[in-house]
Structures are given as C-alpha cells and as structure tokens.
Amino acid sequence: MAMEGKRYVIVGGSAAGMAAAETIRRLDPGGSVRVLSEEVDAPYFRPMIPFLVSGKKSPAEISLQGCGPYQAKGIEVLLENRAARIDTGCAQVVTERGESLAYDRLLLATGSRPHLPPGIGGVSSDGVFALRSLADARRTALRAKSTRQAVMLGGGLLNLKVAFALLECGIKVTLVVQSPEVLSQLMEPADAFLVRDALDQAGLKIITGRSARQILSNEDGVNGVVLDDGAELACRMVCIGKGVQPNADWIDPRQIPVNRGIVVDKYTRTAAENVYAAGDVAVTFEPITGAAIITGLWTNAVAMGRCAGANMADRPTAYGGTFGILNATQVARMPFVSMGIVHTAGTDYETHSRSSPGAHRKLVFSADGNRLLGALFVGDIARAGLYHTVIREQVRMDDIKKQVIDHRLHYGHLLCARRYS
Amino acid sequence: MTEAKEIFVRLDRCMACHSCEMACAVAHSAGQSLYTAISEKPTPKPRLYVEWVAPDRAVPIVCRHCEDAPCMHACIAGAISRSPAGVVETDADKCIGCWTCVMVCPYGVIGRHLEEHKAYRCDRCPDRETPACVNACPTRALIYQSATGYSRSQRQTASRAMLAGNGG
Ligand SMILES: Cc1cc2nc3c(=O)[nH]c(=O)nc-3n(C[C@H](O)[C@H](O)[C@H](O)COP(=O)(O)OP(=O)(O)OC[C@H]3O[C@@H](n4cnc5c(N)ncnc54)[C@H](O)[C@@H]3O)c2cc1C
C-alpha cells in the first residue's frame, strides 16, 4: 500500500505561518503544505510596509518567499481565502468561500490586527489608517500624495516608523501621545531623552499627555482631530498606532480555549487534537518567570512558527518563550535596543543607568544583583545580542557583572566564565 | 559534494597580535591594500575581533555562521540568507539597518556601518581560497577546515600530546 503524505494546513501566511511551512517542508518532504491567507498579496515581510509608504521599496522588494530563510519550494499559498471556522471533529477547515480543507495537522497563525481604542469618534472616515497590511500601506501611500499634514495617534514603534515614512514624503507630522513620553512600552520617560531629541530634531512635532477625542471629516475625508483638551489639529490623514489584538475571534472557544490569544502548551499544541497555534495570535510565555504573555513580535512569531512546524512534522520541540519586550530599531539616526525588563519605577530591581554624549544605557538586575533581567541601549547598541543571551540563559554575574554594567561584555568573557556552557 | 570549510579558533595559540583584524579590514576595503585602506572613507572595518580576558587570555571572535542562525531567522527584512557553501550572508541592498540581527547574535560579531546604515559580518572571503584572517595569522590560531577534518586533526593532536606525556 502506498503511503499517503501528511496533509498540513496553515491558516495565515505571514511570519509564523511561513516559518512553520518552511520547517515542515524540510522535515517532511512527502507531506502537502497549504497556506490559507485572507490577504490579496503573497506573503511579505510585514515590518517593511512603512517603506512602501515612503516609496523606498516596492511590494516585490519586500516579498517573503525566496528571501532570507524562506527558500522552500512546494508550499501552496491560497490567497484571498479566509478561514471561517474549524470543524475539529472532522478535522477540516471551512473557508468563507464554503470549501472544506481536510487536515492531518493544522496551524493557526492568524496574527493580530490594530487595536482601535473605543473612545475616539470618527475612526471610520476616509483618510484614517491603522497600518497593518500591504494593502493598508498602498492606501496610505495613495492618500499621502495629497496630504500636507498628518496626525499620528500613539507614540509606539509602529507609529514612529510610519511617521518617518510620512516625513520623508514631505508631510508635516504631529504625533499625539497619551503617555508622558514616546515609546513608553519600550523605555521609561527618563530613558527616552536621546530618542526624543532625535525625533524633535528630525522635525516631528510631538504632543505628550494628550489623546484624541474626535476625528473630524468632510466630503474629502479627514480634515482634523480634536484632542481631549479641546485643541484642534488640521490634517488630511490620521494614523492610529495603539497596539494590536490577536485575530482569535473566529475560533470557537468551546473547541479551542482562547484567553485573548489562543492557548497552547509548551509544544505549541492547542487543546484540540492535531491543532497548533503560533505567532501574534497565540498565548506564549516569558522564559524567566513563565508568565503567559501575548506579543506582537516578528522574532517570536518566526521562532514559535518554526517550533510548531517541527512539532507538526512529529519532531517534538519545546518552545522556549520570548521576552515581552525584544525590540531593536533606529529612528532618526538614533539606534536602540530594548529587551526584557526595562521598566523599574516602583520596583526593587538593582538598576544601573549611565549616560554619555550620544549614548544612554540601563541594565536591570534582580534585587539580589545576581541576574540580569533587562537591558536598554540607546545610541550605542554594540554586541546587544550578548546581553540578550545573558538574560535568557540567566548567566550568573560573578565574573562578568562589571563588564555588563560598563557595556564592555564580549563573547570571550562568556567563554572564559566557567558557568557558561 | 565536499564538506564546506569553516574558520576554527585555537584559543591557546592566539598571541593577540591583531594581524587577523588588519588583514580582514584590508580584504574588505575598496583598494585591497593596507596603504590605501588607511585613508579610505568609510574606514574599512574588520569583521572579526580579538578581545582580551584578564588576566592573560586573548580570544579571537568570529562569526560561526550558526547552523540555526538566529540573525537569519530574526531579520525583519529578509536580508540574511545562507549560501550554498553554508555562509550566512547579509545582503546590503536589503538591509534596512534595524539592528535586529545585532540584538540576537549570541557572539556579538555583527558590525554596523553607521555611515551607510547597514549591518555587516564575516563573509568568509568568497573570492579567496582561504579567508584573509586565516592567512594572516602567524601562529595558526585560526584554521580553515571542514568540521570533520578539524575534529580529526584535533584528535590527532590530543593523542600525540598524550603519547608525549603532556596531558591534555
Ligand atoms: C509596520 C510594522 C513594523 C513592525 N516592526 C517590527 C519589528 O521591528 N520587530 C518585530 O519584532 N516586530 C515588528 N512588527 C510586528 C510583526 O510584524 C508581527 O509580530 C508579525 O507579523 C506577526 O506574525 P504572525 O505570523 O503571527 O501574524 P501576522 O503577520 O499578523 O499574519 C497573520 C496573517 O493571517 C491572516 N489572517 C487572519 N485571519 C485569517 C483567517 N481567518 N483566514 C485566513 N487568513 C487570516 C492575516 O491577514 C495575516 O496575513 C511590525 C509590524 C508592523 C505592522
């Protein structure tokens, strides 16, 4: 009797879904891999979409398959095909088109979407964007052509990236931030001064401690924003960057438990047989405390997707979890890396902050000073990956603490520190 | 297919002369000579690093081109891939300088061209028979060999040492 190949079905064709598909292709060449995607575009590097707005990249240049680690052939991607529900009893996914796809292994990798805070009126007007997909980026780019002033609501990384894309188009950009300072998720206000200076110098106008109450519009779409203090900002475009929420609403929680995100075990398995989940849609965990967390990180989505792929191909692989904060970027000539625990106000963590011209860093240790829990580097981010390793592996500080605090750690120290293997 | 070669480090042999760093920087300069490299802008940079661990140990650190390269999987731009020869390569055209690779590299060997806003790394000198750093090392602390060949020679060295009564 001929052996039938395993049927793998993946819902969502982005970081987690495609990383899983790639892994499965490598481990089980005999199986069939089908990826359902609701998008019109073939898989792409989602974090690159601001470059479409600025015009620096074309959609073809940010396409995923054939780039980086995504080299496998024989992955069938079904575009504009949205999964409507799962029949776990019959092991089938039912699409919105009414087709049924039978699976031996199913991965839920439907990611997340922008969170639109309820308190703002007029969010459905033309010219209001919450950038998530390539299609969103195309619409934003189109509107940008006729826009001279834009208002961004939210001071997170996404909005900063989009803000710079718009600045590059010659648009005047005002960023409205509810928190006392930009990037409040990634650093405390006292640690953000260098980034803030760089943003100010780059010509971004920033209003902190304020939120939007109402988006105004006329027949042309958006024409202004009213803030909570009554101030009115004229603009032709509004971008909302207020975090994301998992696309788990289509899951029937009686079949597959959902706690904001889809709940999985250490092997990325959901409670339903042969059904796995990974990426922004899944609940993952923080490796040191084991706390359940939901993240919006490409790195986590890829790592978890690869892990799920291996498990689906019958190579049991435990997922190691992720820090809730694991971000590197450069905004306005100012690079920074933020990882692990970097918010220390009101805690008893041992904290070492140092500033020098053009650079600032903060190293956060456990209260007893024996473990590194988090690191923030602004300006000088050299060898940040070593600190990442030190936090993750909980390397003892005995021999290396001074180097860690001084930002002079190199691999030789770890190699020679006996306790590191 | 022949097994791809890698750069191995024999820690006990490094004298911290930094010849490898110099040779690497020159090999990655436009002019390809020490005299022109000195005045080139941006300044040619080495892609491996000889570090010092007190009291007396020099440690050359070079990209391992890791099997499960964390940089490659983390890259948000698809700029890092593995060549057929097993070399993990950064495509400068695709690199957007977000430094995610720097954040995840456990060896700290990914450098940053600040002027060009691009990440760079060891490319194992694709146009040379032997990487420049290996050629330049006067004590043969850097070895360019296949993993199998290297472990075989290590075993032979160890057994010779044992026969000579030197221990390990
Ligand atoms: C502009 C921008 C910049 C970013 N920068 C960074 C960064 O620098 N570093 C970082 O770590 N992260 C970054 N991120 C976050 C990162 O892109 C996400 O964490 C990552 O894409 C999550 O991958 P995923 O596969 O879990 O889900 P997603 O990328 O969200 O993909 C899920 C896919 O599933 C589809 N889908 C949803 N429901 C269905 C359904 N029912 N049927 C079929 N298809 C469905 C969606 O349309 C989508 O295509 C950025 C995000 C954006 C938007």
XYZ file of C-alpha atoms and ligand atoms in Angstrom:
642
model
C 0.000 0.000 0.000
C 1.326 3.408 -0.937
C 1.988 5.761 1.978
C -0.174 8.860 1.896
C 1.673 12.099 2.651
C 0.502 14.053 5.639
C -1.811 16.978 4.900
C -0.648 20.158 6.601
C -2.952 23.160 6.605
C -1.817 26.553 7.866
C -4.150 29.490 8.404
C -2.281 32.777 7.990
C 0.664 33.260 5.616
C 2.994 35.551 7.492
C 5.911 35.161 9.920
C 4.567 32.265 11.976
C 2.723 30.509 9.158
C 5.534 30.688 6.613
C 8.248 29.796 9.133
C 6.210 26.718 10.022
C 5.649 25.869 6.353
C 9.379 26.153 5.661
C 10.216 23.878 8.587
C 7.617 21.296 7.609
C 8.859 21.242 4.021
C 12.348 20.465 5.244
C 11.363 17.802 7.780
C 8.602 16.082 5.862
C 9.151 16.400 2.108
C 6.373 13.892 1.439
C 3.579 15.921 3.018
C 1.446 18.572 1.348
C 1.548 22.112 2.747
C -1.298 24.509 2.102
C -1.424 28.020 3.488
C -4.678 29.960 3.623
C -4.348 33.724 3.557
C -7.094 36.291 3.522
C -4.751 38.873 2.007
C -4.532 39.787 -1.678
C -0.731 39.860 -1.543
C 1.579 36.874 -1.433
C 3.496 36.608 1.873
C 5.750 39.599 2.600
C 7.889 40.989 5.378
C 5.216 42.844 7.316
C 7.575 45.163 9.254
C 8.719 46.564 5.905
C 5.405 48.137 4.897
C 6.373 51.665 6.035
C 8.912 51.620 3.174
C 6.026 51.305 0.772
C 4.547 54.461 2.197
C 7.813 56.340 1.782
C 8.266 54.867 -1.683
C 11.674 53.427 -0.812
C 10.593 49.860 -1.591
C 8.140 48.258 -3.960
C 5.855 45.371 -2.961
C 8.108 42.986 -4.940
C 11.120 44.086 -2.883
C 9.518 43.095 0.426
C 8.126 39.788 -0.774
C 8.940 36.880 1.550
C 9.279 33.714 -0.478
C 12.749 33.244 -1.912
C 14.308 35.679 0.596
C 16.230 35.041 3.780
C 15.432 31.621 5.231
C 12.279 31.261 3.111
C 13.604 29.164 0.260
C 11.415 26.045 0.205
C 9.500 25.033 -2.900
C 6.189 23.281 -2.856
C 4.271 25.462 -0.430
C 0.838 26.165 -1.819
C -0.421 29.595 -0.764
C -4.125 30.209 -1.322
C -4.679 33.966 -1.375
C -7.883 35.892 -0.698
C -9.115 32.825 1.048
C -10.299 33.364 4.567
C -10.869 30.563 7.018
C -14.321 30.880 8.556
C -14.290 28.074 11.094
C -12.718 24.810 12.123
C -14.523 21.531 12.414
C -12.220 19.787 14.854
C -14.427 16.662 14.894
C -13.988 16.063 11.154
C -10.514 17.652 11.084
C -11.498 20.232 8.466
C -11.123 23.945 7.980
C -14.094 25.590 6.321
C -13.349 28.688 4.267
C -15.591 31.685 3.706
C -15.976 30.501 0.133
C -17.586 27.379 1.558
C -14.762 24.974 0.735
C -13.536 22.396 3.230
C -9.867 21.553 3.655
C -9.115 18.329 5.472
C -6.019 18.339 7.650
C -3.818 15.888 9.474
C -2.105 18.820 11.159
C -3.467 22.346 11.410
C -1.648 25.533 12.402
C -3.478 28.653 13.471
C -1.252 31.602 12.621
C -3.755 34.376 12.060
C -1.670 37.042 13.788
C -3.111 40.243 15.116
C -4.753 43.429 13.947
C -4.617 47.032 15.101
C -6.427 47.802 18.289
C -8.763 50.754 17.827
C -9.452 52.372 21.195
C -13.167 52.888 21.736
C -13.045 56.488 22.979
C -12.254 58.142 19.638
C -15.108 59.265 17.371
C -14.939 59.269 13.578
C -12.374 56.494 13.088
C -14.162 55.168 10.019
C -13.658 58.365 7.994
C -11.647 58.272 4.776
C -8.010 59.001 5.473
C -7.885 57.234 8.834
C -5.376 54.397 8.798
C -4.103 51.761 11.166
C -1.227 50.281 9.222
C -1.017 46.506 9.277
C -1.065 45.077 5.779
C 0.478 45.799 2.433
C -2.997 46.778 1.246
C -3.174 49.335 4.097
C 0.231 50.656 3.049
C -0.920 51.112 -0.560
C -3.951 53.091 0.568
C -1.829 55.159 2.938
C 0.697 55.880 0.193
C -2.076 56.996 -2.129
C -3.595 59.351 0.402
C -0.133 60.651 1.313
C 0.191 62.049 -2.205
C -2.491 64.636 -1.485
C -1.623 65.141 2.196
C 0.367 68.024 3.650
C -0.405 67.432 7.302
C -0.877 64.175 9.178
C -1.675 63.371 12.785
C -0.495 60.145 14.367
C -2.260 58.840 17.434
C 0.057 56.761 19.619
C 3.769 57.030 20.328
C 4.825 53.425 19.801
C 7.337 51.968 17.416
C 4.852 51.369 14.608
C 3.709 54.974 14.593
C 7.261 56.274 14.740
C 8.195 54.185 11.725
C 5.161 55.393 9.810
C 5.758 58.967 10.969
C 9.228 58.877 9.398
C 7.881 57.444 6.178
C 5.455 60.366 6.007
C 8.130 62.925 6.913
C 10.167 61.560 4.015
C 7.210 62.296 1.751
C 7.453 65.932 2.828
C 4.385 65.762 5.066
C 4.182 67.694 8.336
C 3.596 65.143 11.050
C 2.223 65.643 14.545
C 2.417 62.748 16.969
C -0.136 62.735 19.776
C 0.967 60.589 22.701
C -1.166 59.846 25.703
C 1.796 58.826 27.875
C 4.274 61.339 29.262
C 6.824 60.324 26.615
C 7.154 58.404 23.336
C 7.919 54.661 23.304
C 6.575 54.215 26.829
C 6.181 50.473 26.249
C 9.881 50.117 25.486
C 11.514 52.535 27.894
C 10.716 54.770 30.813
C 10.387 58.502 30.148
C 13.718 59.196 31.870
C 15.461 56.838 29.451
C 13.866 58.248 26.305
C 15.559 61.659 26.138
C 18.030 60.806 23.371
C 15.355 59.290 21.191
C 13.127 62.260 21.892
C 15.860 64.749 20.972
C 16.496 62.883 17.735
C 12.791 62.899 16.876
C 12.478 66.599 17.652
C 15.491 67.380 15.500
C 14.115 65.316 12.650
C 11.150 67.670 12.547
C 8.497 65.517 14.144
C 6.068 67.536 16.237
C 5.197 65.687 19.434
C 2.376 66.412 21.860
C 2.520 64.280 25.015
C -0.054 63.677 27.729
C -2.945 64.161 25.307
C -5.321 61.881 23.484
C -7.745 62.322 20.614
C -11.451 62.710 21.278
C -12.859 63.125 17.793
C -11.671 62.793 14.241
C -13.295 65.428 12.026
C -14.140 64.936 8.389
C -15.931 66.438 5.412
C -16.742 65.082 1.921
C -12.985 64.788 1.298
C -12.470 62.564 4.295
C -10.466 63.531 7.363
C -9.801 67.219 7.937
C -8.869 67.432 11.578
C -8.548 65.918 15.031
C -9.936 67.300 18.301
C -7.856 66.472 21.367
C -9.104 65.889 24.894
C -8.106 69.442 25.870
C -10.243 70.835 23.051
C -7.303 71.755 20.808
C -7.940 71.142 17.120
C -5.269 69.925 14.701
C -5.907 70.304 10.983
C -4.825 67.324 8.882
C -5.776 65.200 5.895
C -4.590 61.929 7.342
C -4.743 60.189 10.711
C -2.757 57.088 11.634
C -3.710 55.103 14.685
C -0.993 53.078 16.358
C -2.382 51.960 19.680
C -1.219 48.383 19.870
C -2.641 45.182 18.415
C -5.092 42.457 19.350
C -4.965 38.789 18.356
C -7.137 37.546 15.458
C -8.705 34.845 17.594
C -12.352 35.860 17.253
C -13.039 33.295 14.543
C -12.056 30.452 16.879
C -14.847 28.691 18.738
C -13.625 28.824 22.342
C -15.620 25.704 23.215
C -13.374 23.741 20.870
C -10.131 25.623 21.364
C -9.615 27.635 24.543
C -8.922 31.312 23.977
C -7.621 33.689 26.606
C -7.305 36.835 24.474
C -4.996 34.698 22.336
C -5.169 31.008 21.512
C -3.933 28.958 24.446
C -1.156 26.464 23.674
C 1.093 24.157 25.662
C 4.883 24.116 25.611
C 4.769 22.197 22.335
C 2.576 24.850 20.693
C -0.411 22.467 20.759
C -3.916 23.752 21.352
C -6.436 21.685 23.282
C -7.831 20.292 20.004
C -6.155 17.257 18.557
C -3.584 17.979 15.828
C -4.253 21.703 16.022
C -1.360 24.053 16.813
C -1.025 27.816 17.130
C 1.892 30.226 16.856
C 2.742 33.911 16.489
C 0.825 37.022 17.490
C -2.424 35.053 17.794
C -1.038 32.601 20.349
C -0.513 32.999 24.063
C 3.184 32.455 24.680
C 5.249 32.815 27.830
C 8.074 34.782 29.322
C 11.048 32.409 29.668
C 12.278 33.510 33.087
C 9.055 33.852 35.055
C 6.997 31.539 32.849
C 4.219 34.158 32.839
C 1.702 33.866 29.993
C 2.038 36.764 27.555
C 0.790 37.918 24.191
C 3.316 39.677 21.997
C 3.467 41.421 18.676
C 6.982 40.443 17.681
C 8.259 39.150 14.361
C 11.067 37.307 16.171
C 8.622 35.455 18.390
C 6.285 34.641 15.509
C 9.128 33.122 13.464
C 10.646 31.163 16.345
C 7.280 29.870 17.513
C 6.218 29.080 13.951
C 9.376 27.065 13.359
C 8.786 25.222 16.607
C 5.171 24.481 15.686
C 6.297 23.274 12.263
C 8.700 20.824 13.843
C 6.041 19.525 16.228
C 3.548 19.149 13.414
C 6.127 17.116 11.499
C 6.444 14.849 14.541
C 9.709 16.262 15.869
C 8.714 17.124 19.429
C 10.251 20.518 20.150
C 9.520 22.646 23.204
C 9.133 26.361 22.681
C 11.463 28.469 24.798
C 9.179 31.502 25.102
C 10.017 35.138 24.445
C 10.585 38.351 26.312
C 7.559 40.615 26.073
C 9.999 43.334 25.037
C 12.571 42.463 22.399
C 12.981 45.381 20.074
C 15.789 46.824 18.057
C 15.418 49.702 15.698
C 16.740 53.011 14.600
C 14.580 56.080 14.482
C 16.001 59.364 13.302
C 19.656 58.297 13.444
C 19.228 57.040 16.981
C 19.547 53.260 17.282
C 18.204 51.498 20.328
C 17.683 48.012 21.706
C 15.242 47.270 24.489
C 14.884 43.791 25.926
C 13.499 42.032 28.958
C 12.527 44.089 31.982
C 13.311 47.757 31.440
C 10.567 49.418 33.494
C 11.856 49.782 37.025
C 9.846 52.558 38.671
C 8.441 51.285 41.954
C 10.413 48.033 41.867
C 13.375 46.892 43.938
C 15.452 45.755 40.974
C 19.088 46.752 41.056
C 19.361 49.281 38.266
C 22.420 50.830 36.669
C 21.875 53.751 34.303
C 24.697 55.570 32.549
C 24.693 58.373 30.032
C 27.462 59.743 27.888
C 27.228 62.132 24.945
C 25.062 60.389 22.342
C 24.518 57.227 24.346
C 22.450 56.037 27.258
C 22.061 52.613 28.784
C 20.244 50.934 31.602
C 20.980 47.490 32.964
C 18.375 45.920 35.221
C 19.353 43.188 37.666
C 17.356 41.090 40.088
C 17.056 42.609 43.569
C 19.900 40.415 44.805
C 22.033 41.643 41.916
C 22.845 38.142 40.687
C 20.945 38.012 37.395
C 20.475 40.371 34.516
C 16.771 40.837 33.783
C 16.739 43.531 31.176
C 18.852 45.898 29.135
C 18.223 49.124 27.292
C 20.832 50.564 24.967
C 20.284 53.867 23.206
C 22.850 55.297 20.809
C 25.427 52.577 21.299
C 23.919 49.132 20.806
C 27.140 47.206 20.160
C 27.028 43.478 20.944
C 23.484 43.751 22.307
C 22.953 40.076 21.484
C 25.335 39.024 24.231
C 23.151 40.733 26.810
C 20.165 39.025 25.263
C 21.913 35.692 25.838
C 22.916 36.616 29.371
C 19.320 37.475 30.266
C 17.855 34.407 28.576
C 20.349 31.902 29.897
C 20.315 33.525 33.328
C 24.095 33.578 33.322
C 25.477 34.141 36.812
C 27.013 37.544 37.318
C 30.029 36.503 39.428
C 32.749 37.115 36.871
C 31.047 39.380 34.386
C 28.932 41.893 36.251
C 31.324 44.785 35.882
C 31.594 44.214 32.147
C 27.814 44.034 31.896
C 27.316 47.296 33.753
C 30.061 49.012 31.751
C 28.690 47.692 28.428
C 32.042 46.063 27.740
C 30.980 42.454 27.716
C 32.277 40.380 24.814
C 31.997 36.725 23.948
C 35.416 35.981 25.409
C 34.083 36.792 28.876
C 31.279 34.294 28.489
C 33.610 31.713 27.049
C 36.030 32.049 29.939
C 33.343 32.284 32.612
C 33.143 28.680 33.638
C 29.499 28.629 34.436
C 28.532 29.346 30.868
C 28.222 26.362 28.610
C 29.797 17.357 -2.555
C 32.786 18.269 -0.424
C 32.063 19.427 3.083
C 32.193 23.220 3.439
C 35.098 24.682 5.352
C 34.756 26.789 8.470
C 37.051 29.047 10.459
C 38.116 27.388 13.707
C 39.893 29.107 16.571
C 42.682 27.522 18.607
C 42.444 29.693 21.675
C 45.725 28.561 23.209
C 47.654 29.838 20.198
C 46.377 33.405 19.907
C 49.014 35.998 20.846
C 46.692 38.985 20.402
C 48.788 40.435 17.578
C 45.605 41.578 15.783
C 47.072 40.654 12.366
C 43.804 38.898 11.510
C 41.764 42.046 12.171
C 44.065 44.109 9.990
C 44.011 41.590 7.165
C 40.234 41.354 7.383
C 39.767 45.116 7.172
C 42.113 45.340 4.186
C 40.406 42.425 2.445
C 37.110 44.263 2.830
C 38.413 47.611 1.600
C 37.996 49.007 -1.886
C 41.725 49.323 -2.575
C 42.720 45.944 -1.124
C 45.974 47.250 0.298
C 46.976 48.485 3.722
C 48.235 51.789 2.296
C 45.008 52.675 0.546
C 42.799 51.208 3.290
C 44.129 53.664 5.864
C 42.777 56.678 4.005
C 39.576 55.126 2.681
C 36.218 56.548 3.720
C 34.335 54.980 5.352
C 37.243 53.386 7.198
C 37.446 49.682 6.307
C 36.450 47.620 9.316
C 37.434 44.160 10.462
C 34.718 41.551 10.765
C 36.374 39.525 13.475
C 37.565 40.758 16.818
C 40.447 39.845 19.074
C 39.244 40.508 22.594
C 41.077 40.293 25.878
C 40.014 38.496 29.025
C 42.005 39.395 32.129
C 44.482 38.334 33.286
C 46.082 36.772 30.230
C 43.779 35.407 27.592
C 43.263 36.626 24.035
C 40.098 35.466 22.320
C 39.556 35.861 18.583
C 35.824 36.034 17.956
C 34.482 35.300 14.521
C 31.032 34.665 13.063
C 30.157 30.964 13.441
C 27.693 31.056 10.536
C 25.482 29.184 13.020
C 23.525 26.227 11.816
C 20.264 27.694 13.124
C 21.484 31.253 12.611
C 19.395 33.420 14.952
C 20.200 36.520 12.881
C 18.816 34.969 9.724
C 15.535 33.956 11.308
C 15.097 37.230 13.169
C 15.811 39.554 10.239
C 12.625 41.507 9.524
C 13.780 42.430 6.023
C 14.739 39.029 4.609
C 18.268 40.344 4.125
C 20.106 37.401 5.679
C 20.323 34.041 3.975
C 22.592 31.034 3.763
C 24.650 30.487 0.645
C 25.046 27.023 -0.883
C 28.523 26.970 0.704
C 26.961 27.364 4.136
C 27.933 31.009 4.600
C 25.352 33.208 6.309
C 25.264 36.361 4.197
C 23.804 39.808 4.721
C 22.507 41.410 1.549
C 23.402 45.077 1.970
C 20.749 46.167 -0.533
C 18.015 44.558 1.514
C 19.380 45.537 4.931
C 17.472 48.470 6.437
C 19.700 48.925 9.463
C 17.098 47.972 12.082
C 19.807 46.072 14.024
C 17.562 43.148 14.919
C 20.478 40.865 13.961
C 22.756 42.699 16.396
C 20.141 42.179 19.109
C 20.031 38.403 18.668
C 23.623 37.462 17.755
C 24.948 35.471 20.726
C 28.569 36.117 19.706
C 28.332 39.862 19.185
C 30.020 39.661 15.799
C 27.653 41.690 13.660
C 29.015 45.148 12.978
C 27.269 48.330 11.918
C 28.308 50.677 9.145
C 26.974 53.866 10.636
C 27.526 55.951 7.507
C 25.693 53.549 5.251
C 23.263 52.412 7.934
C 23.878 48.748 7.123
C 24.871 45.688 9.108
C 27.997 43.767 8.098
C 29.575 40.475 9.052
C 32.180 37.885 8.158
C 31.622 36.616 4.623
C 34.470 34.084 4.765
C 36.160 35.965 1.909
C 34.240 34.462 -1.023
C 36.888 35.499 -3.589
C 39.802 33.885 -1.801
C 40.937 30.345 -1.419
C 41.466 30.934 2.305
C 39.924 33.781 4.348
C 42.304 36.704 4.818
C 42.301 36.390 8.623
C 43.410 32.776 8.484
C 46.222 33.586 6.047
C 47.418 36.436 8.213
C 47.607 34.528 11.487
C 51.298 33.940 12.301
C 50.626 31.285 14.972
C 47.955 29.361 13.094
C 45.428 30.108 15.799
C 42.855 30.374 13.027
C 42.259 27.258 10.979
C 40.210 26.944 7.813
C 38.963 23.396 7.546
C 35.868 21.254 7.295
C 34.333 20.311 10.638
C 35.266 16.657 10.129
C 38.819 17.492 9.111
C 39.212 19.814 12.067
C 37.973 17.351 14.685
C 40.209 14.659 13.166
C 43.271 16.883 13.468
C 42.232 17.884 16.985
C 42.016 14.237 17.982
C 45.418 13.539 16.486
C 46.951 16.474 18.323
C 45.381 15.301 21.564
C 46.628 11.752 21.191
C 50.127 12.945 20.235
C 50.120 15.139 23.326
C 49.054 12.191 25.431
C 51.770 9.970 23.987
C 54.300 12.660 24.753
C 53.035 12.588 28.326
C 51.867 16.190 28.260
C 48.338 15.522 29.384
C 45.594 17.436 27.540
C 4.865 48.402 10.334
C 5.214 47.277 11.241
C 6.506 47.192 11.762
C 6.869 46.146 12.603
N 8.142 46.091 13.067
C 8.531 45.058 13.851
C 9.867 44.955 14.316
O 10.720 45.785 14.018
N 10.197 43.910 15.115
C 9.289 42.965 15.456
O 9.642 42.024 16.169
N 8.006 43.035 15.031
C 7.606 44.044 14.237
N 6.291 44.119 13.804
C 5.333 43.090 14.257
C 5.372 41.852 13.361
O 5.155 42.212 12.034
C 4.329 40.843 13.823
O 4.589 40.490 15.156
C 4.331 39.605 12.947
O 3.991 39.917 11.636
C 3.397 38.529 13.491
O 3.389 37.454 12.602
P 2.187 36.403 12.560
O 2.555 35.430 11.517
O 1.924 35.912 13.930
O 0.885 37.221 12.156
P 0.590 38.315 11.059
O 1.831 38.863 10.484
O -0.381 39.250 11.661
O -0.124 37.482 9.898
C -1.328 36.827 10.055
C -1.931 36.622 8.683
O -3.106 35.846 8.789
C -4.136 36.436 8.020
N -5.415 36.003 8.576
C -6.005 36.417 9.722
N -7.165 35.754 9.915
C -7.299 34.898 8.861
C -8.272 33.932 8.503
N -9.352 33.695 9.269
N -8.104 33.222 7.353
C -7.001 33.440 6.575
N -6.050 34.335 6.879
C -6.197 35.050 8.011
C -3.854 37.907 8.152
O -4.491 38.650 7.148
C -2.343 37.914 8.019
O -1.966 37.871 6.685
C 5.911 45.159 12.965
C 4.613 45.254 12.449
C 4.255 46.287 11.594
C 2.845 46.338 11.051
